[in-house]
Amino acid sequence: MVEFAMHNAWLIPLLPAISFAVIALLLWPWPKASSTFSILMILTSFVLAVAVVYGVYTQPELIEKSMVYTTRWFSMPGLRIDVGIMLDPTSAMMLWVVTLVASLVQIYSLGYMEGDPGFSSFYAYLSLFAASMLGLVLSSNLLQMFVFWELVGLCSYLLIGFWFYKDSAREAAKKAFITTRVGDFGLLIGLLSLQLIFGTLNIPELAEKAVNFQNYVSAGTLTLVLVVLFLGPIGKSGQFPLHVWLPDAMEGPTPVSALIHAATMVVAGVYLVGRILFLFKAVPTAMHVVAIIGGFTAFFAATIALTQTEMKRILAYSTISQLGYMMLALGAASLTASMFHLMTHAYFKALMFLGAGSVLHALHGKAHIHEMGGLYKKMPWTTWTFVIGALAIAGIPPLAGFWSKDEILLVVKEAAHEAPGIYTPLFWLALVTAFLTAFYMFRQVFTAFFGPEKPENHPHEAPWNMRIPLLILAFFSIVGGWVGLPWLEKGFGYWVRMGEFHHAEPDYVLMGSSVLVALAGIYLAYLMYLKKAIDPDKVAEKFGVLYKLSYNKYYIDEIYLWFNQMVVDGMGKILYWFDLYIVDGIVNGIGAITRGSGAVLRYTTTGNLQTYAFVIFMVIVVITLYFAFGDASFASLFLGGGK
């Protein structure tokens, strides 16, 4: 089984792709058959992914040299493009995460989407989404990865706008698609530039050539190319300033939010940067850009989450913040820390989004946390699994988020020894973000689940097909980080890494500090929202300007709207005037000259034989006079100068 899966890993994305085709072409009229077939296909992919994980993690040689098998896709003089599968510990870990979360989301959707008129279409889109992400993960070539990258974007558009009869859903889908297109334009330019510079987009070949990149290009040019290419991950992974689409993505069904925020679209950007981290490491300036964008995004999004009131919107800004952590780790040259946090984050973020879906399902769409309260009495399973997720993301040991978050803090702290001017402020920013994360997550927990019960609400616990995924994800949110315990000789960092293995000793001071910071955030949330010892309204009033900025998301959306209306539309009006009066004026002017000339010349073409005979006669007379009197005499005769 393991050997079969290793040599036929292409089946992992193919099976959900087949599911999409079969549902779209055959099973669409039968919702139950569609969901059953889709779940069977993704579960089969999950089994194959588990076999691949076992096969890869029993072959240490794959750490340094990936298992790659390819086939020729396109060839012409001077250009050859191969497509194929690349298996190593990083791609194997991603296969595990994507297939696990996608499987649980599909099972959960049986209860959440029950009775929806688009039930079959929903499962078809979920299957295509999983197939696209799995294809991206396994790609051995950046062009092949770009194809799946765009398919992931298409699926996000289809699923965010799935309830297309809602204006908000339609607008959110367009916003996501257009915003990520801005970043993808930079990605495409970057990929074309890499092809021109190195003559290949094959990842293993790029890794070999990156060692001596000076033979192909200057450091400054490569830095520029990588920064432009990084625009793609900025858009896809919701980094500042292209983060604005991600909070609005919650307009789709909640299972979609879980899939997008935990295991598919948003982590694609992190994964891409991780795949070509060897290029960023070759030019430190580009890596510093990644670190600065990531660190700032982590803090920036956390400050917005402090004041949001919709449950899914809080989780969305939390995702942006945690993605910033992952980018910060990559900017500190650590593939291990970034991928470790990507994996643990998938567990607890999928858990909390599905928990939020359970709440929305029970309260018939109520989304504001202040309209909730006392949910722990009627929804104990949802409550305690959600609390586990909140503890994990806050970084409380021994839950998964503690180990991965501390790994990031450690690598940034170590990077600060080499470049203190860049990484030292980023380290403190990341530590403050940990405090903010614990605060806003438990602000949500204490308000929605343990606050005063609202008599108008009549919540009920989710059905078992929604509860089982919550329990499984809660389990992994607790133990999922244990594979990266700092005391393990061959833990997560031994397998998922780039370069020599460095077994860092546990930093107990840092561990203790991060736990104290998280507990301080939780305790402050407890004082404000459960014990009511501190009045949140008075705090908001005291920090009036800052509170307003945070609540209104720093007016980034309004700035973009102003820019679109004033600059883009203004330029459009100028270009419209130029086209109407200059371009069209020239064309119409030429046409008018032609028409005027024709109006004059048409008198020479009357169709009257007598007129033609008269003209011919007069021409003959003129010619005769010319030859009879000579040039000078003829000229003087008609000009009045003759004697």
XYZ file of C-alpha atoms in Angstrom:
643
model
C 0.000 0.000 0.000
C 2.758 2.447 0.958
C 4.810 1.742 -2.152
C 1.725 2.024 -4.348
C 0.812 5.383 -2.784
C 4.360 6.711 -3.153
C 4.486 5.912 -6.866
C 0.897 6.912 -7.555
C 0.597 10.061 -5.466
C -0.941 11.772 -8.503
C -4.131 9.904 -7.596
C -4.503 12.040 -4.452
C -5.586 15.199 -6.342
C -7.103 13.203 -9.211
C -9.753 11.469 -7.098
C -11.487 14.676 -5.889
C -11.141 16.051 -9.429
C -13.015 12.975 -10.693
C -15.595 13.589 -7.965
C -16.141 17.120 -9.276
C -16.609 15.887 -12.833
C -18.945 13.027 -11.895
C -21.149 15.225 -9.693
C -21.277 18.027 -12.270
C -22.101 15.709 -15.186
C -24.017 12.808 -13.630
C -24.971 13.003 -9.957
C -26.108 16.604 -9.707
C -29.871 15.767 -9.501
C -29.274 13.430 -6.510
C -27.841 15.357 -3.509
C -27.258 12.336 -1.258
C -25.446 10.439 -3.998
C -23.329 13.546 -4.731
C -22.245 14.013 -1.122
C -21.610 10.293 -0.601
C -19.442 10.012 -3.709
C -17.536 13.205 -2.857
C -16.809 12.055 0.706
C -15.696 8.599 -0.486
C -13.266 10.177 -2.954
C -11.722 12.601 -0.443
C -11.468 9.872 2.204
C -9.668 7.663 -0.320
C -7.284 10.546 -0.996
C -6.816 10.873 2.769
C -5.892 7.177 3.073
C -3.393 7.518 0.218
C -1.993 10.680 1.828
C -1.497 8.846 5.147
C 0.350 6.090 3.269
C 2.540 8.714 1.559
C 3.276 10.351 4.916
C 4.348 7.013 6.352
C 6.475 6.271 3.289
C 8.200 9.651 3.319
C 8.830 9.735 7.062
C 10.511 6.338 6.942
C 12.967 7.509 4.283
C 15.272 10.200 5.762
C 17.089 10.546 2.426
C 14.020 12.403 1.066
C 14.816 15.325 3.362
C 17.805 16.367 1.261
C 16.716 14.974 -2.123
C 13.038 14.965 -2.961
C 11.411 12.091 -4.800
C 10.443 13.578 -8.165
C 8.866 11.944 -11.171
C 7.926 14.024 -14.172
C 6.606 13.881 -17.699
C 7.042 16.251 -20.626
C 4.215 18.797 -20.870
C 5.467 21.203 -23.485
C 8.595 21.490 -25.578
C 9.890 23.843 -28.248
C 13.346 25.112 -29.246
C 14.734 26.916 -26.213
C 11.873 25.985 -23.886
C 10.974 22.745 -22.143
C 8.348 22.406 -19.469
C 7.933 19.255 -17.415
C 5.141 18.552 -14.970
C 5.319 16.071 -12.183
C 5.036 15.116 -8.551
C 7.501 16.064 -5.822
C 7.410 14.147 -2.549
C 9.376 15.163 0.520
C 8.501 15.769 4.193
C 7.089 19.236 3.450
C 4.682 18.116 0.722
C 3.775 14.998 2.734
C 2.849 17.142 5.739
C 0.697 19.340 3.515
C -1.039 16.297 2.008
C -1.946 15.185 5.530
C -3.297 18.602 6.530
C -5.292 19.284 3.353
C -6.891 15.843 3.061
C -7.695 15.689 6.796
C -9.359 19.104 6.964
C -11.099 18.680 3.591
C -12.510 15.302 4.682
C -13.792 16.653 7.999
C -15.294 19.721 6.312
C -17.184 17.531 3.853
C -18.539 15.336 6.652
C -19.496 18.411 8.677
C -21.294 19.882 5.650
C -23.750 16.971 5.636
C -25.458 18.577 8.603
C -24.682 22.227 7.954
C -25.831 22.308 4.308
C -28.744 19.900 4.685
C -31.723 21.073 2.642
C -29.760 23.706 0.723
C -30.953 23.860 -2.914
C -27.330 23.931 -4.117
C -26.265 20.906 -2.051
C -24.834 18.930 -4.992
C -23.078 21.967 -6.461
C -21.552 22.695 -3.064
C -19.952 19.251 -2.901
C -18.764 19.539 -6.490
C -17.019 22.829 -5.648
C -15.527 21.380 -2.442
C -14.100 18.481 -4.454
C -12.572 20.820 -7.038
C -11.165 23.004 -4.254
C -9.457 20.029 -2.605
C -8.155 18.750 -5.958
C -6.701 22.175 -6.820
C -4.914 22.567 -3.490
C -3.568 19.023 -3.541
C -2.303 19.545 -7.081
C -0.559 22.731 -5.955
C 1.072 20.923 -3.032
C 2.470 18.135 -5.202
C 3.712 20.328 -8.068
C 7.365 19.976 -8.978
C 7.272 22.964 -11.310
C 6.332 26.568 -10.538
C 4.332 26.942 -13.744
C 2.361 23.815 -12.883
C 1.899 25.233 -9.398
C 0.633 28.501 -10.911
C -2.081 26.635 -12.844
C -3.370 25.043 -9.631
C -2.864 28.375 -7.846
C -5.367 29.969 -10.226
C -7.764 27.042 -9.858
C -7.690 27.564 -6.095
C -8.609 31.205 -6.699
C -11.476 30.172 -8.971
C -12.837 27.759 -6.353
C -12.676 30.420 -3.654
C -14.715 32.703 -5.920
C -17.318 29.994 -6.493
C -17.604 29.080 -2.814
C -17.430 32.552 -1.241
C -20.220 33.606 -3.578
C -22.050 30.292 -3.290
C -25.164 31.992 -1.899
C -25.158 34.304 -4.901
C -28.673 35.572 -4.183
C -27.123 37.594 -1.324
C -25.598 40.887 -2.435
C -22.936 40.644 0.265
C -21.841 37.192 -0.937
C -21.595 38.293 -4.564
C -19.598 41.369 -3.649
C -17.303 39.381 -1.348
C -16.591 36.849 -4.103
C -15.721 39.603 -6.577
C -13.595 41.369 -3.982
C -11.615 38.194 -3.270
C -11.115 37.441 -6.947
C -10.067 40.970 -7.952
C -7.808 41.567 -4.940
C -5.913 38.318 -5.417
C -5.603 39.064 -9.147
C -3.563 42.139 -8.235
C -1.084 39.954 -6.386
C -1.165 37.233 -9.031
C -0.071 39.736 -11.687
C 3.129 40.246 -9.696
C 3.510 36.493 -9.250
C 3.215 35.920 -12.997
C 5.831 38.593 -13.746
C 8.118 37.009 -11.143
C 7.733 33.519 -12.615
C 8.398 34.758 -16.156
C 11.486 36.570 -14.872
C 12.783 33.414 -13.147
C 12.280 31.473 -16.385
C 14.244 34.089 -18.341
C 17.018 34.237 -15.745
C 17.528 30.571 -14.894
C 15.986 28.905 -17.941
C 13.743 26.694 -15.801
C 10.869 26.756 -13.355
C 11.532 23.238 -12.114
C 11.916 23.554 -8.332
C 14.827 21.087 -7.856
C 16.724 22.690 -10.765
C 16.125 26.168 -9.354
C 17.474 24.985 -6.010
C 20.692 23.831 -7.680
C 21.153 27.053 -9.637
C 20.294 29.308 -6.691
C 23.565 28.313 -4.989
C 25.528 30.187 -7.667
C 22.875 32.662 -8.759
C 25.572 35.290 -9.442
C 26.379 33.363 -12.621
C 22.916 34.231 -13.929
C 21.850 37.527 -12.397
C 22.915 40.249 -9.978
C 21.743 40.219 -6.374
C 19.797 43.448 -6.865
C 17.873 42.115 -9.864
C 17.043 38.830 -8.143
C 15.866 40.759 -5.080
C 13.535 42.844 -7.248
C 12.188 39.728 -8.995
C 11.483 37.985 -5.685
C 9.797 41.032 -4.163
C 7.517 41.323 -7.217
C 6.846 37.576 -7.089
C 6.016 37.908 -3.378
C 2.988 40.013 -4.336
C 1.231 36.749 -5.201
C 1.590 35.266 -1.698
C 0.703 38.675 -0.207
C -2.643 38.531 -1.999
C -3.353 34.846 -1.555
C -2.334 34.682 2.100
C -4.052 37.924 3.065
C -0.964 39.933 3.981
C -1.048 43.711 4.314
C -2.058 45.593 2.206
C -3.959 42.955 0.152
C -5.657 41.461 3.217
C -9.010 43.156 2.692
C -10.684 40.243 0.887
C -10.158 37.664 3.617
C -12.564 38.950 6.308
C -15.318 39.276 3.690
C -14.761 35.652 2.641
C -16.905 34.697 5.634
C -19.958 35.485 3.469
C -19.672 31.966 2.100
C -21.041 28.955 4.022
C -19.064 28.375 7.227
C -17.522 25.049 6.068
C -16.016 27.039 3.197
C -14.533 29.519 5.665
C -12.970 26.640 7.581
C -11.496 25.174 4.409
C -10.184 28.496 3.087
C -8.755 29.719 6.392
C -7.260 26.434 7.583
C -5.978 24.284 4.756
C -6.386 25.644 1.248
C -6.282 29.084 -0.294
C -4.656 31.235 2.358
C -1.876 28.773 3.164
C -1.023 28.445 -0.544
C 0.982 31.672 -0.376
C 2.927 30.520 2.682
C 3.603 27.172 1.024
C 4.845 28.806 -2.195
C 7.322 31.018 -0.327
C 8.436 27.977 1.666
C 8.973 25.984 -1.535
C 11.334 28.602 -2.976
C 12.800 29.788 0.325
C 16.245 28.899 -1.034
C 15.925 31.841 -3.455
C 14.933 34.250 -0.681
C 17.802 33.005 1.494
C 20.209 33.742 -1.361
C 19.330 37.460 -1.215
C 18.696 38.493 2.419
C 17.033 41.785 1.468
C 14.104 39.913 -0.103
C 13.863 37.759 3.012
C 13.769 40.877 5.180
C 10.818 42.143 3.126
C 8.960 38.895 3.836
C 9.722 39.188 7.556
C 8.653 42.839 7.815
C 5.396 42.287 5.909
C 4.644 39.180 7.977
C 5.464 40.716 11.349
C 3.516 43.889 10.666
C 0.511 41.950 9.336
C 0.439 39.755 12.454
C 0.246 42.797 14.739
C -1.965 44.902 12.466
C -4.673 42.240 12.049
C -4.625 41.425 15.770
C -5.360 45.062 16.637
C -8.410 44.973 14.340
C -9.683 41.708 15.832
C -9.781 43.396 19.265
C -12.928 45.364 18.431
C -14.836 43.240 15.902
C -18.194 41.865 16.979
C -19.029 39.169 14.414
C -17.758 35.734 15.397
C -16.459 34.714 11.972
C -14.962 38.142 11.318
C -12.913 37.898 14.525
C -11.671 34.499 13.390
C -10.889 35.910 9.941
C -8.640 38.647 11.321
C -7.113 36.027 13.574
C -6.241 34.029 10.451
C -4.584 37.056 8.856
C -2.561 37.554 12.027
C -1.466 33.918 12.224
C -0.521 33.925 8.529
C 1.644 36.920 9.368
C 3.385 34.755 11.990
C 4.073 32.117 9.327
C 5.499 34.708 6.922
C 7.610 36.151 9.735
C 9.101 32.702 10.340
C 9.918 32.357 6.630
C 11.461 35.810 6.735
C 13.652 34.540 9.583
C 14.810 31.738 7.216
C 12.954 28.982 9.063
C 10.905 26.604 6.933
C 10.453 24.431 10.024
C 8.777 27.057 12.219
C 6.519 28.289 9.436
C 5.309 24.854 8.328
C 4.920 23.717 11.944
C 2.622 26.639 12.711
C 0.794 26.119 9.412
C -0.011 22.550 10.482
C -1.123 23.309 14.042
C -3.030 26.390 12.926
C -4.994 24.221 10.482
C -6.211 22.096 13.393
C -7.412 24.801 15.744
C -8.576 27.301 13.112
C -10.694 24.671 11.334
C -12.008 23.675 14.747
C -13.038 27.219 15.660
C -14.604 27.992 12.297
C -16.628 24.793 12.404
C -17.532 25.636 16.006
C -18.681 29.072 14.831
C -20.718 27.334 12.155
C -22.349 25.200 14.807
C -23.304 28.359 16.714
C -24.667 30.109 13.615
C -26.588 26.954 12.712
C -28.132 26.844 16.192
C -28.963 30.563 16.308
C -30.302 30.711 12.740
C -27.613 32.998 11.405
C -27.001 35.356 14.357
C -23.369 36.363 14.020
C -22.695 39.087 16.607
C -21.155 37.816 19.821
C -23.121 40.355 21.877
C -26.346 38.738 20.647
C -25.169 35.424 22.063
C -24.458 34.330 25.626
C -24.874 31.311 27.864
C -24.306 28.914 24.988
C -22.328 26.524 27.183
C -25.567 25.373 28.824
C -27.265 24.205 25.619
C -24.195 23.544 23.436
C -21.564 21.886 25.672
C -19.800 19.970 22.880
C -19.444 23.056 20.716
C -18.439 25.202 23.691
C -15.632 23.067 25.050
C -14.179 22.175 21.671
C -14.175 25.888 20.804
C -12.442 26.650 24.117
C -9.778 24.071 23.243
C -9.210 25.860 19.945
C -9.013 29.230 21.704
C -6.496 27.903 24.238
C -4.434 26.440 21.397
C -4.252 29.660 19.411
C -3.558 31.645 22.592
C -0.476 29.493 23.149
C -1.321 27.693 26.363
C 0.728 24.510 26.947
C 0.560 21.666 26.215
C -1.812 22.487 23.328
C -0.581 22.554 19.744
C -0.368 26.308 19.255
C 2.027 26.781 22.156
C 4.794 24.713 20.562
C 4.518 26.175 17.069
C 4.152 29.793 18.218
C 7.159 29.465 20.509
C 9.154 27.969 17.646
C 8.478 31.139 15.651
C 9.407 33.403 18.551
C 12.619 31.419 19.016
C 13.767 31.630 15.385
C 13.001 35.364 15.257
C 14.922 35.855 18.492
C 17.884 33.958 17.012
C 17.685 35.984 13.790
C 17.864 39.156 15.882
C 21.452 38.278 16.830
C 22.510 38.639 13.181
C 20.248 41.555 12.177
C 19.031 43.252 15.373
C 17.833 46.347 13.542
C 15.209 44.290 11.685
C 14.362 41.253 13.782
C 14.509 42.693 17.307
C 11.473 44.979 16.821
C 9.744 42.146 14.950
C 10.317 39.826 17.916
C 8.689 42.275 20.344
C 5.889 42.878 17.860
C 5.273 39.113 17.705
C 5.258 38.868 21.506
C 2.739 41.716 21.827
C 0.646 40.003 19.137
C 0.575 36.855 21.292
C -0.958 38.916 24.117
C -3.522 40.478 21.782
C -4.410 37.061 20.350
C -5.153 35.590 23.769
C -7.210 38.658 24.688
C -9.465 38.872 21.639
C -10.022 35.113 21.468
C -11.216 34.938 25.066
C -13.176 38.156 24.686
C -15.147 36.146 22.154
C -15.299 33.005 24.319
C -16.430 34.792 27.506
C -19.016 36.916 25.671
C -20.572 34.314 23.389
C -20.368 31.149 25.448
C -20.245 32.266 29.104
C -21.923 35.658 29.034
C -25.484 36.352 30.176
C -27.976 34.088 28.470
C -30.310 35.751 25.964
C -33.897 34.560 26.491
C -34.822 35.187 22.853
C -32.263 32.593 21.743
C -33.090 28.926 21.665
C -29.771 27.220 20.835
C -29.395 23.500 20.330
C -26.378 21.257 20.005
C -25.168 20.334 16.538
C -26.014 16.895 15.092
C -23.410 14.153 15.278
C -22.229 14.556 11.700
C -21.198 18.088 12.706
C -19.966 17.120 16.185
C -17.558 14.347 15.152
C -15.312 16.663 13.076
C -15.204 19.050 16.053
C -14.020 16.271 18.364
C -11.361 15.054 15.923
C -10.013 18.565 15.389
C -10.090 19.242 19.134
C -7.970 16.124 19.645
C -5.368 17.321 17.144
C -5.492 20.840 18.596
C -4.308 19.287 21.857
C -1.738 16.721 20.699
C -0.922 17.946 17.166
C 2.029 20.004 18.363
C 3.693 17.199 20.254
C 5.520 16.093 17.090
C 7.586 19.257 17.510
C 8.485 19.009 21.187
C 11.912 20.618 21.688
C 13.129 17.576 23.621
C 12.679 15.209 20.659
C 15.904 14.385 18.858
C 14.120 13.742 15.560
C 10.950 15.754 15.842
C 9.181 17.915 13.307
C 12.225 20.103 12.725
C 14.396 17.142 11.764
C 12.071 16.244 8.899
C 10.635 19.521 7.655
C 13.576 21.819 7.129
C 15.798 23.488 4.568
C 19.508 23.069 5.071
C 21.387 21.501 7.946
C 19.435 20.247 10.934
C 19.958 22.420 13.988
C 18.511 21.036 17.198
C 17.869 24.112 19.324
C 17.888 23.704 23.058
C 14.618 24.583 24.811
C 14.508 28.259 25.781
C 12.668 28.056 29.083
C 12.773 31.823 29.642
C 11.065 32.398 26.300
C 8.546 29.628 26.994
C 7.690 31.075 30.368
C 7.433 34.603 28.971
C 5.077 33.582 26.174
C 2.849 31.662 28.594
C 2.698 34.647 30.971
C 1.836 36.949 28.077
C -0.983 34.604 26.951
C -2.332 34.229 30.494
C -2.251 38.008 30.933
C -4.360 38.403 27.790
C -6.855 35.782 28.976
C -7.040 37.317 32.438
C -7.677 40.809 31.054
C -10.485 39.405 28.889
C -11.882 37.664 32.001
C -11.869 40.926 33.997
C -13.564 42.868 31.212
C -16.080 40.447 29.748
C -16.889 37.868 32.413
C -16.254 39.384 35.832
C -17.103 42.903 34.558
C -14.473 44.429 36.852
C -13.426 46.681 33.985
C -16.078 48.330 31.836
C -15.307 47.718 28.128
C -17.378 50.743 27.118
C -15.294 53.047 29.303
C -12.096 51.561 27.894
C -13.422 52.135 24.371
C -14.317 55.703 25.296
C -10.883 56.336 26.817
C -9.119 55.087 23.698
C -11.680 56.779 21.435
C -9.563 57.451 18.353
C -7.668 54.161 18.526
C -10.876 52.226 19.161
C -12.563 53.870 16.202
C -9.591 53.149 13.954
C -9.569 49.497 15.001
C -13.338 49.055 14.722
C -13.327 50.584 11.235
C -10.338 48.443 10.197
C -8.145 51.535 9.843
C -10.390 52.623 6.959
C -8.344 50.547 4.518
C -11.476 49.541 2.599
C -12.584 53.158 2.438
C -9.132 54.212 1.195
C -9.307 51.610 -1.545
C -12.831 52.743 -2.427
C -11.684 56.374 -2.585
C -8.691 55.388 -4.703
C -10.943 53.442 -7.050
C -13.487 56.229 -7.396
C -11.112 59.194 -7.539
C -7.950 57.845 -9.133
C -8.994 54.806 -11.167
C -12.342 56.233 -12.272
C -10.723 59.669 -12.713
C -8.050 58.231 -14.970
C -10.803 56.365 -16.777
C -12.638 59.626 -17.436
C -9.468 61.286 -18.712
C -8.709 58.362 -20.993
C -12.342 58.350 -22.144
C -12.050 62.057 -23.079
C -8.734 61.410 -24.828
C -10.235 58.485 -26.737
C -13.387 60.433 -27.647
C -11.823 63.724 -28.698
C -8.223 62.922 -29.664
C -8.178 59.361 -30.982
C -11.695 59.462 -32.378
C -11.128 63.093 -33.442
C -8.165 62.089 -35.603
C -10.030 59.161 -37.099
C -13.200 61.182 -37.633
C -11.151 64.079 -39.059
C -9.560 61.818 -41.645
C -13.024 60.553 -42.446
C -14.345 64.109 -42.816
C -11.489 65.032 -45.204
C -12.215 61.940 -47.222
C -15.923 62.750 -47.337
C -15.208 66.393 -48.336
C -12.815 65.338 -51.090
C -15.380 62.877 -52.304
C -18.054 65.572 -52.318
C -15.879 67.704 -54.629
C -14.663 64.885 -56.816
C -18.118 63.451 -57.296
C -18.876 66.340 -59.705
C -16.255 64.899 -62.021
C -18.129 61.645 -62.206
C -21.609 62.537 -63.446
C -22.326 59.551 -65.678
C -23.255 62.003 -68.507
C -21.550 61.167 -71.838
C -21.859 64.737 -73.142
C -20.030 66.063 -70.066
C -17.217 63.495 -70.485
C -16.950 64.435 -74.220
C -16.755 68.136 -73.332
C -14.008 67.513 -70.753
C -12.012 65.424 -73.244
C -12.419 68.145 -75.888
C -11.169 70.879 -73.564
C -8.175 68.775 -72.534
C -7.281 68.272 -76.197
C -7.586 72.038 -76.819
C -5.272 72.830 -73.890
C -2.693 70.284 -75.029
C -2.828 71.609 -78.595
C -2.309 75.205 -77.462
C 0.611 74.107 -75.301
C 2.456 72.500 -78.184
C 1.488 75.265 -80.616
C 2.820 78.239 -78.675
C 5.546 76.673 -76.485
C 6.118 76.638 -72.765
C 6.869 80.349 -72.213
C 4.288 81.727 -74.560
C 1.671 79.362 -73.187
C 2.464 80.326 -69.643
C 2.443 84.059 -70.416
C -0.798 83.713 -72.307
C -2.621 82.344 -69.281
C -0.757 84.351 -66.654
C -1.225 87.685 -68.418
C 2.510 88.326 -68.942
C 2.691 87.916 -72.748
C 3.172 90.691 -75.326
